[in-house]
PDB file of C-alpha atoms in Angstrom:
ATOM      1  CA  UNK A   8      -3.635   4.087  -3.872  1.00 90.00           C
ATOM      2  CA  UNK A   9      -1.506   4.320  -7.023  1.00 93.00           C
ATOM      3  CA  UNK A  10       0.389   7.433  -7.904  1.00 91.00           C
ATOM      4  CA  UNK A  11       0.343   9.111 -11.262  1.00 93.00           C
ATOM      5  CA  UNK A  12       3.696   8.166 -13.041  1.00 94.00           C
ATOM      6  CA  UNK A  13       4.870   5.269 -11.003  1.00 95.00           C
ATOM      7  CA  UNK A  14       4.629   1.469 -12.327  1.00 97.00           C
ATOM      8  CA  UNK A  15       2.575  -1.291 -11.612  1.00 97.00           C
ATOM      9  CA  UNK A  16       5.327  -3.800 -11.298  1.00 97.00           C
ATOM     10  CA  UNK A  17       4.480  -7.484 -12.207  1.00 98.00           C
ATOM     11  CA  UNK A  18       5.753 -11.121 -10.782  1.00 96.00           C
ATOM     12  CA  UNK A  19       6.467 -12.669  -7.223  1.00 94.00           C
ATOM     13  CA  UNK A  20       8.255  -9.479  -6.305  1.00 94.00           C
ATOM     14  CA  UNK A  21       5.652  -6.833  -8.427  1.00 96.00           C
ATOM     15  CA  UNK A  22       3.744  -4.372  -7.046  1.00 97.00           C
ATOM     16  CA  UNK A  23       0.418  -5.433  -9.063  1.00 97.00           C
ATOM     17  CA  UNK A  24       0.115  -8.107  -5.696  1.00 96.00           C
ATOM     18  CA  UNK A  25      -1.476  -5.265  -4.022  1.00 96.00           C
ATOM     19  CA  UNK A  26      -4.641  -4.782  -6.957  1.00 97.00           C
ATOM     20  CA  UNK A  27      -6.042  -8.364  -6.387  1.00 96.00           C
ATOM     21  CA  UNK A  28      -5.063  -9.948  -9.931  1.00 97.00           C
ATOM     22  CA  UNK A  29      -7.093 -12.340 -11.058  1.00 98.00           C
ATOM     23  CA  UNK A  30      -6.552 -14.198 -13.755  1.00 98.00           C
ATOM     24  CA  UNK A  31      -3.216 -13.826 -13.543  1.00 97.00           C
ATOM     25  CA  UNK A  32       0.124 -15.697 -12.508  1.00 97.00           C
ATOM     26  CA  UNK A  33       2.330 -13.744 -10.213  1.00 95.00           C
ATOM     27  CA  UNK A  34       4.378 -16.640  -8.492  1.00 93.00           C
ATOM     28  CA  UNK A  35       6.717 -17.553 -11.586  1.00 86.00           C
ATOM     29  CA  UNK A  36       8.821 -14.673 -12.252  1.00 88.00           C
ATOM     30  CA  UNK A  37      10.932 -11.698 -10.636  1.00 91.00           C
ATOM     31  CA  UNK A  38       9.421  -9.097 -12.643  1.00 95.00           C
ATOM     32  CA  UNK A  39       7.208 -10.537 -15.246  1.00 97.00           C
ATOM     33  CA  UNK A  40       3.473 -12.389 -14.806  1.00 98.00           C
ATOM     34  CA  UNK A  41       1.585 -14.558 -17.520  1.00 97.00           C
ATOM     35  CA  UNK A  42      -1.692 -13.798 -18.067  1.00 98.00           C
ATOM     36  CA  UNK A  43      -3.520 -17.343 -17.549  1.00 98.00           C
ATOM     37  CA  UNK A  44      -7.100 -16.861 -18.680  1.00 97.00           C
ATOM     38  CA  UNK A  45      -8.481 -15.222 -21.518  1.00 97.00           C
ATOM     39  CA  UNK A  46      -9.484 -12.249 -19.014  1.00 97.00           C
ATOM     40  CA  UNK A  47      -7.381 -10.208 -16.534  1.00 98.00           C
ATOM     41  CA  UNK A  48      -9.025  -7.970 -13.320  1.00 98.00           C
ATOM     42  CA  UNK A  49      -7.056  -5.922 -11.482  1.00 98.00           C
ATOM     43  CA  UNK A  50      -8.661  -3.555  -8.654  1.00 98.00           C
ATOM     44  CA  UNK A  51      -6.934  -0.033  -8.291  1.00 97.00           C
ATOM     45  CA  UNK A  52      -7.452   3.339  -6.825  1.00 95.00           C
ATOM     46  CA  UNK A  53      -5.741   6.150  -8.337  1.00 92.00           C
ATOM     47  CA  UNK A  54      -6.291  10.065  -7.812  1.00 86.00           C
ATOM     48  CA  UNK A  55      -8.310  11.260 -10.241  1.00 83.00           C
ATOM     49  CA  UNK A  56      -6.136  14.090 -12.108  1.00 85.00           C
ATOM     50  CA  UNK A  57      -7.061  17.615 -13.112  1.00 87.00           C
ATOM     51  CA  UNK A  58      -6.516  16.290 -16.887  1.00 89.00           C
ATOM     52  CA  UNK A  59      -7.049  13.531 -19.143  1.00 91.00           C
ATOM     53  CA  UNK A  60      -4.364  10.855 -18.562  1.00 94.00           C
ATOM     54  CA  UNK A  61      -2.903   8.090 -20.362  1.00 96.00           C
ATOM     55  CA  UNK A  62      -2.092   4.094 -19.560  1.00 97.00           C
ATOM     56  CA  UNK A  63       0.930   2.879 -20.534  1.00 98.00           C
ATOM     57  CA  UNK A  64       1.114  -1.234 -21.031  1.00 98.00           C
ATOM     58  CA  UNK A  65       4.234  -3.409 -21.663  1.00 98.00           C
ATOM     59  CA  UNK A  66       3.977  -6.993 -23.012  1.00 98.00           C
ATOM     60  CA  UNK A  67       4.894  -9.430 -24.943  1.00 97.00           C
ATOM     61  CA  UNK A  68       2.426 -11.990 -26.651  1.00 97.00           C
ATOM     62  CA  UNK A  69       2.311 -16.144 -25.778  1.00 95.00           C
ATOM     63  CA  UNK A  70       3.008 -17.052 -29.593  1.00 89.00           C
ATOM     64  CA  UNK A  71       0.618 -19.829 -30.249  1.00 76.00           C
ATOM     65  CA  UNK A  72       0.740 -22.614 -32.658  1.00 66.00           C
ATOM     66  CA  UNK A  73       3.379 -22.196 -35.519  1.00 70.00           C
ATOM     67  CA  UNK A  74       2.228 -21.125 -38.544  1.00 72.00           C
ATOM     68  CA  UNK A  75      -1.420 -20.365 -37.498  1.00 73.00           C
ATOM     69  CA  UNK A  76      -0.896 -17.611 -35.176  1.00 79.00           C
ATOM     70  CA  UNK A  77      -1.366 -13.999 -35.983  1.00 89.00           C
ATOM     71  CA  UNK A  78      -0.701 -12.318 -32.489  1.00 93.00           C
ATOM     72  CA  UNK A  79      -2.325 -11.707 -29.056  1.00 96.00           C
ATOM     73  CA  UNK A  80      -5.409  -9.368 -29.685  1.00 97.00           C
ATOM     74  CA  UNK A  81      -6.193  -7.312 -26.675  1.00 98.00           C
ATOM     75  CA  UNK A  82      -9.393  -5.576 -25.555  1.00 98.00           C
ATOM     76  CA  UNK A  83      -8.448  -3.166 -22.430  1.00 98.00           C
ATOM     77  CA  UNK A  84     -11.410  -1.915 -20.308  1.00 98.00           C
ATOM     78  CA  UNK A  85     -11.627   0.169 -17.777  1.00 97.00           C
ATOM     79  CA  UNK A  86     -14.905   0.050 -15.610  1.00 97.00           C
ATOM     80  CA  UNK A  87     -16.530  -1.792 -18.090  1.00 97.00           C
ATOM     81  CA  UNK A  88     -15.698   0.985 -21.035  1.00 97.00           C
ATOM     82  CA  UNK A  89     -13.954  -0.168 -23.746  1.00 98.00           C
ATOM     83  CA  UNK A  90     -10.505   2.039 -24.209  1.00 98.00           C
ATOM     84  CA  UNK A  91      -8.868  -0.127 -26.705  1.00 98.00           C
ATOM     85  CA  UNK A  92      -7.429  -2.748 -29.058  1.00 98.00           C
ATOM     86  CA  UNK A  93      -4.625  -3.843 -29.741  1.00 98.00           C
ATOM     87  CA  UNK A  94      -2.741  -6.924 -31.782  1.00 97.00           C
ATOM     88  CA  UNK A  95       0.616  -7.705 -30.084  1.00 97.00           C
ATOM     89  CA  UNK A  96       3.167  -9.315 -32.376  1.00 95.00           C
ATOM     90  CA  UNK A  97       6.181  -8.691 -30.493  1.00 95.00           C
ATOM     91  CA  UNK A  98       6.968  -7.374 -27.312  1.00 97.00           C
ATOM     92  CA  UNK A  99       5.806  -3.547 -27.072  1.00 98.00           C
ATOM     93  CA  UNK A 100       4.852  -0.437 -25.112  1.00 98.00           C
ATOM     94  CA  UNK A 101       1.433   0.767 -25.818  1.00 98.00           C
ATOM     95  CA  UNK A 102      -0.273   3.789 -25.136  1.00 98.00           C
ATOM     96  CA  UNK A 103      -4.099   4.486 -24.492  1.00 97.00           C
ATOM     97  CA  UNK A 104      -5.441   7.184 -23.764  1.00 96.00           C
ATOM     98  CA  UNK A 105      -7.988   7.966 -21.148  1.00 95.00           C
ATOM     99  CA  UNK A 106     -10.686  10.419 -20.138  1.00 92.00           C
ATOM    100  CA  UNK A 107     -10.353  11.684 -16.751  1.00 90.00           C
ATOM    101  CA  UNK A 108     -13.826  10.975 -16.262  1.00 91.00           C
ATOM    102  CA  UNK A 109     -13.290   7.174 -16.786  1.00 93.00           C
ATOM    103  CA  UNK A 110     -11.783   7.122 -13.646  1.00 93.00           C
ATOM    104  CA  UNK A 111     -13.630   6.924 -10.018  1.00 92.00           C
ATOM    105  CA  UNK A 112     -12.151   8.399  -6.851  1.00 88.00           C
ATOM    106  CA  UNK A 113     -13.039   4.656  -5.852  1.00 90.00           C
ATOM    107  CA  UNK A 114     -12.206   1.802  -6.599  1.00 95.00           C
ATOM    108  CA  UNK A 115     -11.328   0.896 -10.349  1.00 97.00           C
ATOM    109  CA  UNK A 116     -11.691  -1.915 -12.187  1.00 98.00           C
ATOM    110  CA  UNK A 117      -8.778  -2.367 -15.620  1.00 98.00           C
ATOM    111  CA  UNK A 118      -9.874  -5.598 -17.334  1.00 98.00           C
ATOM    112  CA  UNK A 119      -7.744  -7.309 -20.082  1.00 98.00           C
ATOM    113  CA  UNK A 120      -9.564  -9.255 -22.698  1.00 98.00           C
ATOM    114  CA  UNK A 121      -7.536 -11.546 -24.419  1.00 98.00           C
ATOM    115  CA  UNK A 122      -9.586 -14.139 -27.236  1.00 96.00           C
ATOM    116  CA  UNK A 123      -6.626 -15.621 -28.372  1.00 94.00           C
ATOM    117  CA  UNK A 124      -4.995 -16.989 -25.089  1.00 95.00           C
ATOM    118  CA  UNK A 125      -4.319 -20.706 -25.574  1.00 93.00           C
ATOM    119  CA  UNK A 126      -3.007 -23.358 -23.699  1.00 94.00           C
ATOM    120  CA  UNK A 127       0.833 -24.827 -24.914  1.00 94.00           C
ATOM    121  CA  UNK A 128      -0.831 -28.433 -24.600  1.00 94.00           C
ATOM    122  CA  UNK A 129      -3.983 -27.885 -26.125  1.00 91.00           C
ATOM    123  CA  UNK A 130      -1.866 -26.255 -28.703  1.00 89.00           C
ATOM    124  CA  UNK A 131       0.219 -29.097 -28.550  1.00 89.00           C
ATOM    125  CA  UNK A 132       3.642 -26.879 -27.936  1.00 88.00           C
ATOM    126  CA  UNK A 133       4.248 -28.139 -24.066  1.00 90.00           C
ATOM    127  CA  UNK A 134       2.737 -29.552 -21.392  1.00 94.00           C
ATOM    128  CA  UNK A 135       1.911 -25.931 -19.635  1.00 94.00           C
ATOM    129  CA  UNK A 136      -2.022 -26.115 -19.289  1.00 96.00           C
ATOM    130  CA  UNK A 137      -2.488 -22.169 -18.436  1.00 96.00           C
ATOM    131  CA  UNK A 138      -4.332 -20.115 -21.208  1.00 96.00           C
ATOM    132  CA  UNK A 139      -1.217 -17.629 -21.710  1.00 96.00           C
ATOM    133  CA  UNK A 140      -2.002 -14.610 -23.638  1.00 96.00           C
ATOM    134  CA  UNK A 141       0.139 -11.329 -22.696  1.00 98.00           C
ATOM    135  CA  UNK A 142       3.826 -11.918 -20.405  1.00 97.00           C
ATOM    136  CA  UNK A 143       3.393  -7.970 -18.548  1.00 98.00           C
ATOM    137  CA  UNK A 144       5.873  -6.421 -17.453  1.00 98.00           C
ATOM    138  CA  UNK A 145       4.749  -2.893 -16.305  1.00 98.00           C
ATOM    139  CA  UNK A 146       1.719  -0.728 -16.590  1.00 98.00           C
ATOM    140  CA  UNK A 147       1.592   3.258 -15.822  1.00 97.00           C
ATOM    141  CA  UNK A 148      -0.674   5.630 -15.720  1.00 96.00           C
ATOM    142  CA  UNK A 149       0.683   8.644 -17.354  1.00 94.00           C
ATOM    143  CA  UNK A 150      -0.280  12.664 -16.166  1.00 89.00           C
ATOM    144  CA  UNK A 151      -1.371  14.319 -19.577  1.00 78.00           C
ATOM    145  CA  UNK A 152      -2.675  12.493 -22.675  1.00 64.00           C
TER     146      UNK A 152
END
C-alpha cells in the first residue's frame, strides 16, 4: 500500500517495481525509468484520504526528431478518468489534482498516455528501438489539493 506523501521511486533500485509497470523500463537506471510504449500502467493501492489529494509527476520528455518536435504530450488517467494533460518541453514537476472519490480502497489503476513516444531509429537519432516518451523520476501523491 502506498502512503500519502512518500515517492514512487523509479529505475532498477525504484520503488515503482512493486506496482507492476508495464510499459515501462526499470532495468537501465539507478533512479530514473523510460517510458517504452506510448502507454504506461501501474497498479497501486493507496488509503483513500479524508480530502481531495493531489499527484505530483516528475519527468523529462524523449526529444524526438530535430526540428519537428514540439514536446511529449501526456494524458494521465486514473481508473480510466481522464485527470489531465500536459505538454512536457523540459524536465518538470507537475501537479494534478484529484478527487478523493477517484480513488478505490482497492486496487488502482494510473495510466500514462503518451501519442508522441517515438523510437530513436525510426526517428533515425540512434539505434534504441523503444518508443521513449517521458524519463520519470518520482511520482507522489500529495494530502490536500
Amino acid at each position: 500500500m502506498l502512503e500519502l506523501n512518500e515517492p514512487i521511486t523509479f529505475g532498477s533500485t525504484g520503488s515503482v517495481r512493486e506496482l507492476d509497470p508495464e510499459g515501462l523500463d526499470v532495468t537501465e537506471a539507478p533512479n530514473t525509468s523510460w517510458t517504452v510504449r506510448s502507454f504506461v500502467t501501474l497498479t497501486f493501492q493507496v488509503q483513500v484520504p479524508r480530502q481531495d489529494l493531489s499527484l505530483e509527476l516528475l519527468a523529462a520528455p524523449f526529444e524526438g526528431a530535430p526540428g519537428s518536435w514540439d514536446g511529449q504530450r501526456l494524458h494521465l488517467y486514473i481508473n480510466g478518468l481522464f485527470q489531465a494533460f500536459h505538454n512536457f518541453r523540459v524536465e518538470e514537476r507537475i501537479k494534478v489534482p484529484l478527487l478523493r472519490a477517484t480513488l478505490a480502497a482497492r486496487a488502482n489503476k494510473l495510466q500514462l498516455v503518451l501519442p508522441d513516444a517515438a523510437s530513436p531509429k525510426t526517428l533515425g537519432v540512434g539505434e534504441d528501438m523503444r518508443e521513449l516518451g517521458l524519463n520519470l523520476s518520482e511520482i507522489v501523491f500529495v494530502a490536500g489539493a
